[in-house]
Coordinates of N, CA, C and O and ligand atoms in Angstrom, one line a residue:
X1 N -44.7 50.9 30.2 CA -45.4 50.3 29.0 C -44.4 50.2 27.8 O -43.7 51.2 27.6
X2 N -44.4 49.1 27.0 CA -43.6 48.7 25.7 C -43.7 49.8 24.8 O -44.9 49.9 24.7
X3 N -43.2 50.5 24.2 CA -43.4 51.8 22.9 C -43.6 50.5 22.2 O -42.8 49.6 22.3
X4 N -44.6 50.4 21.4 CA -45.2 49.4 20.5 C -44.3 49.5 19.2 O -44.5 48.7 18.3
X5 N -43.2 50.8 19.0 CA -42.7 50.6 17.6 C -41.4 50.3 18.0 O -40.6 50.3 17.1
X6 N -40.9 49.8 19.4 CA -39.6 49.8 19.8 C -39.0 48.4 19.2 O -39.5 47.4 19.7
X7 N -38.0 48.0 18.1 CA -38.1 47.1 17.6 C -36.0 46.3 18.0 O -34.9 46.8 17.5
X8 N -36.1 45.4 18.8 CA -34.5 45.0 18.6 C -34.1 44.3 17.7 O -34.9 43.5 17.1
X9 N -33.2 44.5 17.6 CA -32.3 44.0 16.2 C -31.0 43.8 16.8 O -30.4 44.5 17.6
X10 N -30.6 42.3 16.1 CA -29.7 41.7 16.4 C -28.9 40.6 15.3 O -29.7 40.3 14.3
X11 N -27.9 40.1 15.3 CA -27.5 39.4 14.1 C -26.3 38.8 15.2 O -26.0 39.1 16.3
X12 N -25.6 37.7 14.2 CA -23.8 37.4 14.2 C -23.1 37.9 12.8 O -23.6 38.4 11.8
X13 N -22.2 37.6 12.9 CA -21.1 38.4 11.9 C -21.6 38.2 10.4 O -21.5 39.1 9.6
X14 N -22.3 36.5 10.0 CA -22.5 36.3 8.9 C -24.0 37.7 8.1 O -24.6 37.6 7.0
X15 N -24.1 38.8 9.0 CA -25.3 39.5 8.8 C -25.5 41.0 9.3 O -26.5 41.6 9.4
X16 N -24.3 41.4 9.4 CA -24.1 42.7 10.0 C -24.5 43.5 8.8 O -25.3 44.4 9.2
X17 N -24.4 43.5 7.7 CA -24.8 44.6 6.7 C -25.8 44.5 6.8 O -26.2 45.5 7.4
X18 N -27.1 43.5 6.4 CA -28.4 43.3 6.3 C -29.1 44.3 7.6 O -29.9 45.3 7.5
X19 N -28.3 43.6 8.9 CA -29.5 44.5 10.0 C -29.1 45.6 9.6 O -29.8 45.8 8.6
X20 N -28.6 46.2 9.6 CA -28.0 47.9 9.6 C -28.5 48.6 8.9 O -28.8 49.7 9.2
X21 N -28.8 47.5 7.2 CA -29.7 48.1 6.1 C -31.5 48.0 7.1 O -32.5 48.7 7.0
X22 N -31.3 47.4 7.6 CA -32.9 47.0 8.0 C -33.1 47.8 9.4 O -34.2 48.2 9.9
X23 N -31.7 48.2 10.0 CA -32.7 49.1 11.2 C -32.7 50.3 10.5 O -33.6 51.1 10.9
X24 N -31.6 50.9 9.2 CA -31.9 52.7 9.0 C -33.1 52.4 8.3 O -33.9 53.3 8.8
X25 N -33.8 51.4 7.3 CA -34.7 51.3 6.7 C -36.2 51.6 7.9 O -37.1 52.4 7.6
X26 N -36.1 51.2 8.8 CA -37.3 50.6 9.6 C -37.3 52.3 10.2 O -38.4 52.7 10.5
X27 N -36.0 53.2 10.2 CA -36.4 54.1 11.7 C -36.4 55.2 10.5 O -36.5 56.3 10.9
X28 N -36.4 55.0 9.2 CA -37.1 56.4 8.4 C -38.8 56.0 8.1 O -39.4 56.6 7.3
X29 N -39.3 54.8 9.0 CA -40.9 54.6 8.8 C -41.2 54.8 10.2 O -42.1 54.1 10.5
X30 N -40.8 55.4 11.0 CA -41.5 55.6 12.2 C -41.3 54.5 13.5 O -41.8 54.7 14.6
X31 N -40.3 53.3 13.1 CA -40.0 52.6 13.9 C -38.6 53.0 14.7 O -37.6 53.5 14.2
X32 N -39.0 52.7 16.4 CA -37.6 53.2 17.2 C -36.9 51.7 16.9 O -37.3 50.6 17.4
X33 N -35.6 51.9 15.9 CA -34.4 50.8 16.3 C -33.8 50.4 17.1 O -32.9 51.2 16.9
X34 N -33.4 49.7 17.8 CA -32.7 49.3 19.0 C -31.3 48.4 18.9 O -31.0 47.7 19.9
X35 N -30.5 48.5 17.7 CA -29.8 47.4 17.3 C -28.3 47.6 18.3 O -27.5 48.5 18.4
X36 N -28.4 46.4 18.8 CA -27.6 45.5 19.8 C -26.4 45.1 19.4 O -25.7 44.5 20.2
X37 N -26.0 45.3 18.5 CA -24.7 44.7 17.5 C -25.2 43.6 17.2 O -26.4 43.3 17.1
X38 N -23.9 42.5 17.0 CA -22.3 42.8 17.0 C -22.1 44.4 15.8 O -22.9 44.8 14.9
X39 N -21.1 44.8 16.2 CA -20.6 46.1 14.6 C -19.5 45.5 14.1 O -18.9 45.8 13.1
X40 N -19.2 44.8 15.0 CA -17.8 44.3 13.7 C -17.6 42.6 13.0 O -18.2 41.7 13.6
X41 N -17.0 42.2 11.7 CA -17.5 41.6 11.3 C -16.6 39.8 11.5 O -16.4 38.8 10.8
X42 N -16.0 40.3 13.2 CA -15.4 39.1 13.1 C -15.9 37.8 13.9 O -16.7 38.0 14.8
X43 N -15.6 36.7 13.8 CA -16.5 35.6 13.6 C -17.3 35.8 15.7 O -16.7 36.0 16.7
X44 N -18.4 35.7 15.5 CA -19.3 35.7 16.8 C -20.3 34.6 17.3 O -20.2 33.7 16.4
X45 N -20.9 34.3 18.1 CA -21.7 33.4 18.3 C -23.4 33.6 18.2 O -24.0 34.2 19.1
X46 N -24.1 33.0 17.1 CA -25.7 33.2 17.0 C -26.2 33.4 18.4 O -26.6 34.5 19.0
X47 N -26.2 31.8 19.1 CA -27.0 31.7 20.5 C -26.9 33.4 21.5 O -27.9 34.0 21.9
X48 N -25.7 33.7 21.6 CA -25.5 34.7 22.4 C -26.4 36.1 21.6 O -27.3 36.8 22.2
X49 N -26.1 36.2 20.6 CA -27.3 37.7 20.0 C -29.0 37.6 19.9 O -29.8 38.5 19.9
X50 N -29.0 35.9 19.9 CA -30.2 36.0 19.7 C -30.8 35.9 20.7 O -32.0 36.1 20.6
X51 N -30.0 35.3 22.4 CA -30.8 35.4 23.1 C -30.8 37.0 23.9 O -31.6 37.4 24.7
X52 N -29.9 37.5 23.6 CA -29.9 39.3 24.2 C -30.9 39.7 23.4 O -31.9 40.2 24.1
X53 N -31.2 39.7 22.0 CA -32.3 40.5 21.5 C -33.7 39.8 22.2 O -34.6 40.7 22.4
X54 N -34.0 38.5 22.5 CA -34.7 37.7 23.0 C -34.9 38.0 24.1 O -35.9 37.5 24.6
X55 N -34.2 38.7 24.7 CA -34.5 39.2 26.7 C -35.0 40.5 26.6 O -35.7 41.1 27.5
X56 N -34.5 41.2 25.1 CA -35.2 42.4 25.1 C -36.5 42.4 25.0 O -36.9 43.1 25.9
X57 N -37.4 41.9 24.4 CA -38.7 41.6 24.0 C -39.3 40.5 25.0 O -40.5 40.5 24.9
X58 N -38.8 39.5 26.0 CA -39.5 39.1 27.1 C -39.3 40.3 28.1 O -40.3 40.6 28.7
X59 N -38.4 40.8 28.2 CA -38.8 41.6 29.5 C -39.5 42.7 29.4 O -39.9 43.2 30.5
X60 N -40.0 43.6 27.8 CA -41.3 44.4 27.8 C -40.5 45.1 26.9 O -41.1 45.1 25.8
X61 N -38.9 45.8 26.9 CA -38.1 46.7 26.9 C -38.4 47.0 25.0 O -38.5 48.1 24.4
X62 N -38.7 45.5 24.4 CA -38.9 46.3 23.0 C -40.5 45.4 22.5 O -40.8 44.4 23.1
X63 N -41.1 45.9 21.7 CA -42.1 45.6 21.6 C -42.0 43.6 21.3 O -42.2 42.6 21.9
X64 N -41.5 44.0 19.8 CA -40.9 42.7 18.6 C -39.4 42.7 18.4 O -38.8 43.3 19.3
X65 N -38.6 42.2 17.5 CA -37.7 41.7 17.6 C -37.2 41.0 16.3 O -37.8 40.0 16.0
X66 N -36.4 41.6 15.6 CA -36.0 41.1 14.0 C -34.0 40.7 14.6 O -33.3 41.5 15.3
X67 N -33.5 39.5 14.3 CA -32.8 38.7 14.4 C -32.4 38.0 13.3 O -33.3 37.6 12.5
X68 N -30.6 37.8 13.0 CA -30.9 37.6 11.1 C -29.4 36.5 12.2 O -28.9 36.5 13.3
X69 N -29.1 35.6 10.9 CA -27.6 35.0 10.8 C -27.5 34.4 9.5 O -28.2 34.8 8.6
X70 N -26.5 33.4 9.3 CA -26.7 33.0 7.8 C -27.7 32.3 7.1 O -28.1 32.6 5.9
X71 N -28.2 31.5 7.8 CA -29.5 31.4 7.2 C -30.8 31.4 8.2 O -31.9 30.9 7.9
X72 N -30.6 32.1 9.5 CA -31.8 32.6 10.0 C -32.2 31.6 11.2 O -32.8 31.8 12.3
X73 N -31.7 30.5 10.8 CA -31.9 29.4 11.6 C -31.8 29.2 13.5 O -32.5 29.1 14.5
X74 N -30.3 29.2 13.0 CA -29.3 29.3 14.4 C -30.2 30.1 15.6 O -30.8 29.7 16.6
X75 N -30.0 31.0 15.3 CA -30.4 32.7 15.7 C -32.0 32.4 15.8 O -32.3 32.6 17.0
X76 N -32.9 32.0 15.1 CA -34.2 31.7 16.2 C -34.1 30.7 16.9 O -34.9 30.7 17.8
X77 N -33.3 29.4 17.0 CA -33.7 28.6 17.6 C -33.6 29.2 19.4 O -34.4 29.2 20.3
X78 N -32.3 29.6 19.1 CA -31.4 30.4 20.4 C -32.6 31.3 21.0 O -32.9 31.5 22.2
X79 N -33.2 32.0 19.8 CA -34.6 32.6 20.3 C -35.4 32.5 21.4 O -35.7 33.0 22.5
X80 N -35.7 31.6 20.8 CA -36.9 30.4 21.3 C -37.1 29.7 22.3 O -38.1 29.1 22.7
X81 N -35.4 29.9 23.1 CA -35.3 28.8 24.2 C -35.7 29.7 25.5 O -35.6 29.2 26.6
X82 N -36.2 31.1 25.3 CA -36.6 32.2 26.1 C -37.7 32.4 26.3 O -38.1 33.2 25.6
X83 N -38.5 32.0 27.0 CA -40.0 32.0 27.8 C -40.7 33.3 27.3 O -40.7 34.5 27.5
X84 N -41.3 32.7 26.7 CA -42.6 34.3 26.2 C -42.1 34.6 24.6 O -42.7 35.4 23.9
X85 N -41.1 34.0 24.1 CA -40.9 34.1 22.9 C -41.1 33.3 21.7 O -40.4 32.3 21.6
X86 N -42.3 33.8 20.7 CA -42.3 33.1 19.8 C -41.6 33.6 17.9 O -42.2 34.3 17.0
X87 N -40.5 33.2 17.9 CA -40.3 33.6 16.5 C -40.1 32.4 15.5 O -39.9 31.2 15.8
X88 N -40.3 33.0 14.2 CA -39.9 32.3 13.0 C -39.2 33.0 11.7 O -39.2 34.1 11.3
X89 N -38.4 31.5 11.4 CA -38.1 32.2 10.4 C -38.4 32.4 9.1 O -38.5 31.4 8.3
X90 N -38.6 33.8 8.5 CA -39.5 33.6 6.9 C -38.3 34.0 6.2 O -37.3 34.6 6.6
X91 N -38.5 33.5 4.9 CA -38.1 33.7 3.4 C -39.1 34.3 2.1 O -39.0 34.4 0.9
X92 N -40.1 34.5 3.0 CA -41.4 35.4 1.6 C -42.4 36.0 2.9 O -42.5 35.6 4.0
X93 N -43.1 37.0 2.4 CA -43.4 37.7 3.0 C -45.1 37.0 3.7 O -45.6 37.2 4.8
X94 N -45.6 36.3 2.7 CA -47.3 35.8 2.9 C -46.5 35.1 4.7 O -47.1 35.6 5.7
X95 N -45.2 33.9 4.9 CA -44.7 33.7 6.5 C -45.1 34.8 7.2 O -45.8 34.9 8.2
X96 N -44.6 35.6 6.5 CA -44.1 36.6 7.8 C -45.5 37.6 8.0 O -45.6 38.1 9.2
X97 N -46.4 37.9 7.1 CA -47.6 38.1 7.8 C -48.3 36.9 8.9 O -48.7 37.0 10.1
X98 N -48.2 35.9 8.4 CA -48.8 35.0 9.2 C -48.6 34.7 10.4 O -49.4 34.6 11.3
X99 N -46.9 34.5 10.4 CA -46.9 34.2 11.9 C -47.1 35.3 12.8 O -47.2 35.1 14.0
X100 N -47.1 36.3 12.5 CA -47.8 37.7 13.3 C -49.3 37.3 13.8 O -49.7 37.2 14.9
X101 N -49.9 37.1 12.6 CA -51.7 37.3 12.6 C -52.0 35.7 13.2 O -53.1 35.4 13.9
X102 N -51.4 35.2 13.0 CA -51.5 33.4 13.3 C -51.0 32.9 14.9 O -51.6 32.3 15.8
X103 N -49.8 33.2 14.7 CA -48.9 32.5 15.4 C -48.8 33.7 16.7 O -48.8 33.2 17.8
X104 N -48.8 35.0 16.5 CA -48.3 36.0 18.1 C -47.3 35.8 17.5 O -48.1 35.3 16.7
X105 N -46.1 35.7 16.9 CA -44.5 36.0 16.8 C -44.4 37.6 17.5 O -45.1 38.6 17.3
X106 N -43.3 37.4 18.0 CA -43.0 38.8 18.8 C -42.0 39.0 18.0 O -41.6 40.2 17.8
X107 N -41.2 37.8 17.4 CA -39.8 37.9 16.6 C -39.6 37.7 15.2 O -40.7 37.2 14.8
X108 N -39.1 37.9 14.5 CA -38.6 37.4 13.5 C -37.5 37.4 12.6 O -37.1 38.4 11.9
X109 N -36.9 36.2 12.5 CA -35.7 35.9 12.3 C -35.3 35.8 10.2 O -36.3 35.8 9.5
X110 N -34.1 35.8 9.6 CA -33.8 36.3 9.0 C -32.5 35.5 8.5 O -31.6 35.3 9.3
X111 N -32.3 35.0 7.1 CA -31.0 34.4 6.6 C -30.8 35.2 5.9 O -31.8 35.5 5.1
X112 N -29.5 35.9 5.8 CA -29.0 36.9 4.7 C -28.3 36.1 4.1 O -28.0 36.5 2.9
X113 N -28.0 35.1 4.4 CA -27.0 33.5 3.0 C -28.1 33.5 2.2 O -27.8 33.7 1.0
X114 N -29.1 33.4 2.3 CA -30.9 33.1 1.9 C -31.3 33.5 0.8 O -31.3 33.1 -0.4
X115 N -32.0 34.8 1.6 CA -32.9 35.7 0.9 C -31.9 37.4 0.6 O -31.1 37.9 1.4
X116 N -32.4 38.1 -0.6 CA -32.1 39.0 -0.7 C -31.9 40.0 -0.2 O -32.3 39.8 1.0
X117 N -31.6 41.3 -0.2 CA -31.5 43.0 0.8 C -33.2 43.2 0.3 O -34.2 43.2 1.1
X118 N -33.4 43.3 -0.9 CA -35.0 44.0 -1.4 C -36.0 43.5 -0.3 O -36.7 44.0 0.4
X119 N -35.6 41.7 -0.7 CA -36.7 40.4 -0.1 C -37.0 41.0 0.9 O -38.0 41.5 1.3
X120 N -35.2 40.8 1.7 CA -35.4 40.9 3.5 C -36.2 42.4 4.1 O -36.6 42.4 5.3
X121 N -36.5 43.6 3.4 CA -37.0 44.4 3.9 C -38.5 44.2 3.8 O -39.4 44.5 4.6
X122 N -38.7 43.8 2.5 CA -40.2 43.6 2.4 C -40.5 42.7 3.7 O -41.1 43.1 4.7
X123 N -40.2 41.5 3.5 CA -40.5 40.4 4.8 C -40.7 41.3 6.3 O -41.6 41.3 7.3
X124 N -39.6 42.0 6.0 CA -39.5 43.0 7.2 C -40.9 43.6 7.4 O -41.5 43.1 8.4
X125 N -41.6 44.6 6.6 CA -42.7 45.3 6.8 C -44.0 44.5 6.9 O -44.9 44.9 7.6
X126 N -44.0 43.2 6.0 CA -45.0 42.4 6.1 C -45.2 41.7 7.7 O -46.3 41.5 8.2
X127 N -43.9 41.4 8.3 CA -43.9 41.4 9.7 C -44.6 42.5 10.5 O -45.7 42.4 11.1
X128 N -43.6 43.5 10.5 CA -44.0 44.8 11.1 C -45.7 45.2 11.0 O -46.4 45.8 11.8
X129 N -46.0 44.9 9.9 CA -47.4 45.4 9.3 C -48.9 44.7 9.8 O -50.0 45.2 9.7
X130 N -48.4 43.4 10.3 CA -49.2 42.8 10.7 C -50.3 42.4 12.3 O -50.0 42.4 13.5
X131 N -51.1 42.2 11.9 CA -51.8 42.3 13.9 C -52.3 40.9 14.2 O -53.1 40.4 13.5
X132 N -52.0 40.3 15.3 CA -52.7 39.1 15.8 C -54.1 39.1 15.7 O -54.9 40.0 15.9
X133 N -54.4 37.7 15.3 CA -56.0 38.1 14.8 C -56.9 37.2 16.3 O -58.1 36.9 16.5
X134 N -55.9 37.0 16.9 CA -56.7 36.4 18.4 C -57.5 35.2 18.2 O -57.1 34.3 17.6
X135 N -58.7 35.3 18.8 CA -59.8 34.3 18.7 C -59.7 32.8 18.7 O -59.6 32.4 19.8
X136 N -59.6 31.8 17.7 CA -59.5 30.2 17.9 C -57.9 30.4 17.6 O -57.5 29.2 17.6
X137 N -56.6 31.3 17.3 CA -55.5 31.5 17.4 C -54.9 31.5 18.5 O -54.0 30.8 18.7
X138 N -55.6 32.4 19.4 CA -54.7 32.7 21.2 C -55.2 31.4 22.0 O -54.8 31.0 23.1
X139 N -56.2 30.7 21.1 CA -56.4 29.6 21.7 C -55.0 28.3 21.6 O -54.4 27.6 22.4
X140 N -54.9 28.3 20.3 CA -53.5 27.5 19.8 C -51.9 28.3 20.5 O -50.9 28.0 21.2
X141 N -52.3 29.4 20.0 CA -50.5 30.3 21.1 C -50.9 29.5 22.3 O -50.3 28.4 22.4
X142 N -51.9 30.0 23.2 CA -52.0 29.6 24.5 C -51.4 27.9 24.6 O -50.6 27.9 25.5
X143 N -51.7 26.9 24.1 CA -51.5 25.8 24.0 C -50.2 25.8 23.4 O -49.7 24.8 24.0
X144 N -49.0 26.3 22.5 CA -47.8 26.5 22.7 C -46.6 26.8 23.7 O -45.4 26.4 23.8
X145 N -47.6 27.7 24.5 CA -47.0 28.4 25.8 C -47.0 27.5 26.9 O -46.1 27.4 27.7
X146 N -48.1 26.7 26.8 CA -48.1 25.4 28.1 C -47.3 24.6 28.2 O -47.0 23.9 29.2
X147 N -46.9 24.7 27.3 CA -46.1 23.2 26.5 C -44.4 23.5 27.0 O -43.4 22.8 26.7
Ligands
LIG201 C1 -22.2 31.2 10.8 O1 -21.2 30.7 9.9 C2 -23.5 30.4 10.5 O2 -23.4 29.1 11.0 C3 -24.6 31.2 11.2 O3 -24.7 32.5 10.7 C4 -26.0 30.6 11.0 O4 -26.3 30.4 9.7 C5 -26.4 29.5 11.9 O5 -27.6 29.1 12.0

C-alpha cells in the first residue's frame, strides 16, 4: 500500500534550490520526501524528471508528486503524458487547493522563474492539505481518464 505522506520530488537544473528548500520544508511536517534529483546544477532535460517522478506516483511507490522547472510548464506536460497522472501547474495557492479537491491531481508542478521560495511552499501545503471531494467531480476525472 502507498504511505499516503510519500511525496516525489523532482525538477531540471533551472530549480534545484527550490525542491531541496521544499523537500527539507515538507519532511519537518511529517511528510516522507523522496527527491529524485538532478543535484547538480548543470543544464538537464524537463521531460526526463518529470516523467521518473511521474512513474513514481503511477506505479503506487509515492502517494503525490511536486515537480518544479523554470516555469513549471515543461515538467508537467512531460507529466501528463503518463497514464493515471493528473497534474497542474499553480502559481497561488486557491489552484492548488483545487485541483486536489476538484481535479484528483496526484501532482503538482511548480515554476521557480515564476513564483517566489515563500509562495512556492505555501502552494506546496495548500496542495498537500487538500482532499478530493469525489461525487459529480470523479464523475468529470473519470471522463478525463477515458479520453
Ligand atoms: C530550462 O531553461 C527551461 O526551459 C525549463 O526549466 C522550463 O521552464 C521548461 O518548461
Amino acid at each position: 500500500m502507498t504511505a499516503k505522506n510519500r511525496i516525489v520530488l523532482s525538477s531540471d537544473h533551472a530549480a534545484i534550490a527550490l525542491r531541496q528548500a521544499i523537500g527539507a520544508h515538507i519532511a519537518t511536517q511529517g511528510w516522507e520526501a523522496i527527491d529524485i534529483g538532478p543535484i547538480t546544477a548543470e543544464s538537464t532535460h524537463y521531460p526526463e524528471h518529470g516523467r521518473a517522478a511521474a512513474l513514481r506516483v503511477a506505479s503506487g511507490d509515492c502517494a503525490l508528486g511536486i515537480i518544479l522547472c523554470g516555469t513549471g510548464q515543461g515538467i508537467m506536460m512531460a507529466a501528463n503524458k503518463v497514464p493515471g497522472i493528473r497534474c497542474g501547474v499553480c502559481s497561488d495557492t486557491f489552484s492548488a487547493r483545487m485541483i486536489r479537491q476538484h481535479n484528483n491531481a496526484n501532482m503538482l508542478a511548480l515554476g521557480a522563474r515564476v513564483i517566489g521560495d515563500a509562495l512556492a511552499i505555501d502552494i506546496v501545503y495548500a496542495f498537500l492539505g487538500a482532499e478530493f471531494e469525489g461525487g459529480r467531480h470523479a464523475t468529470r476525472v473519470k471522463m478525463i481518464e477515458a479520453t
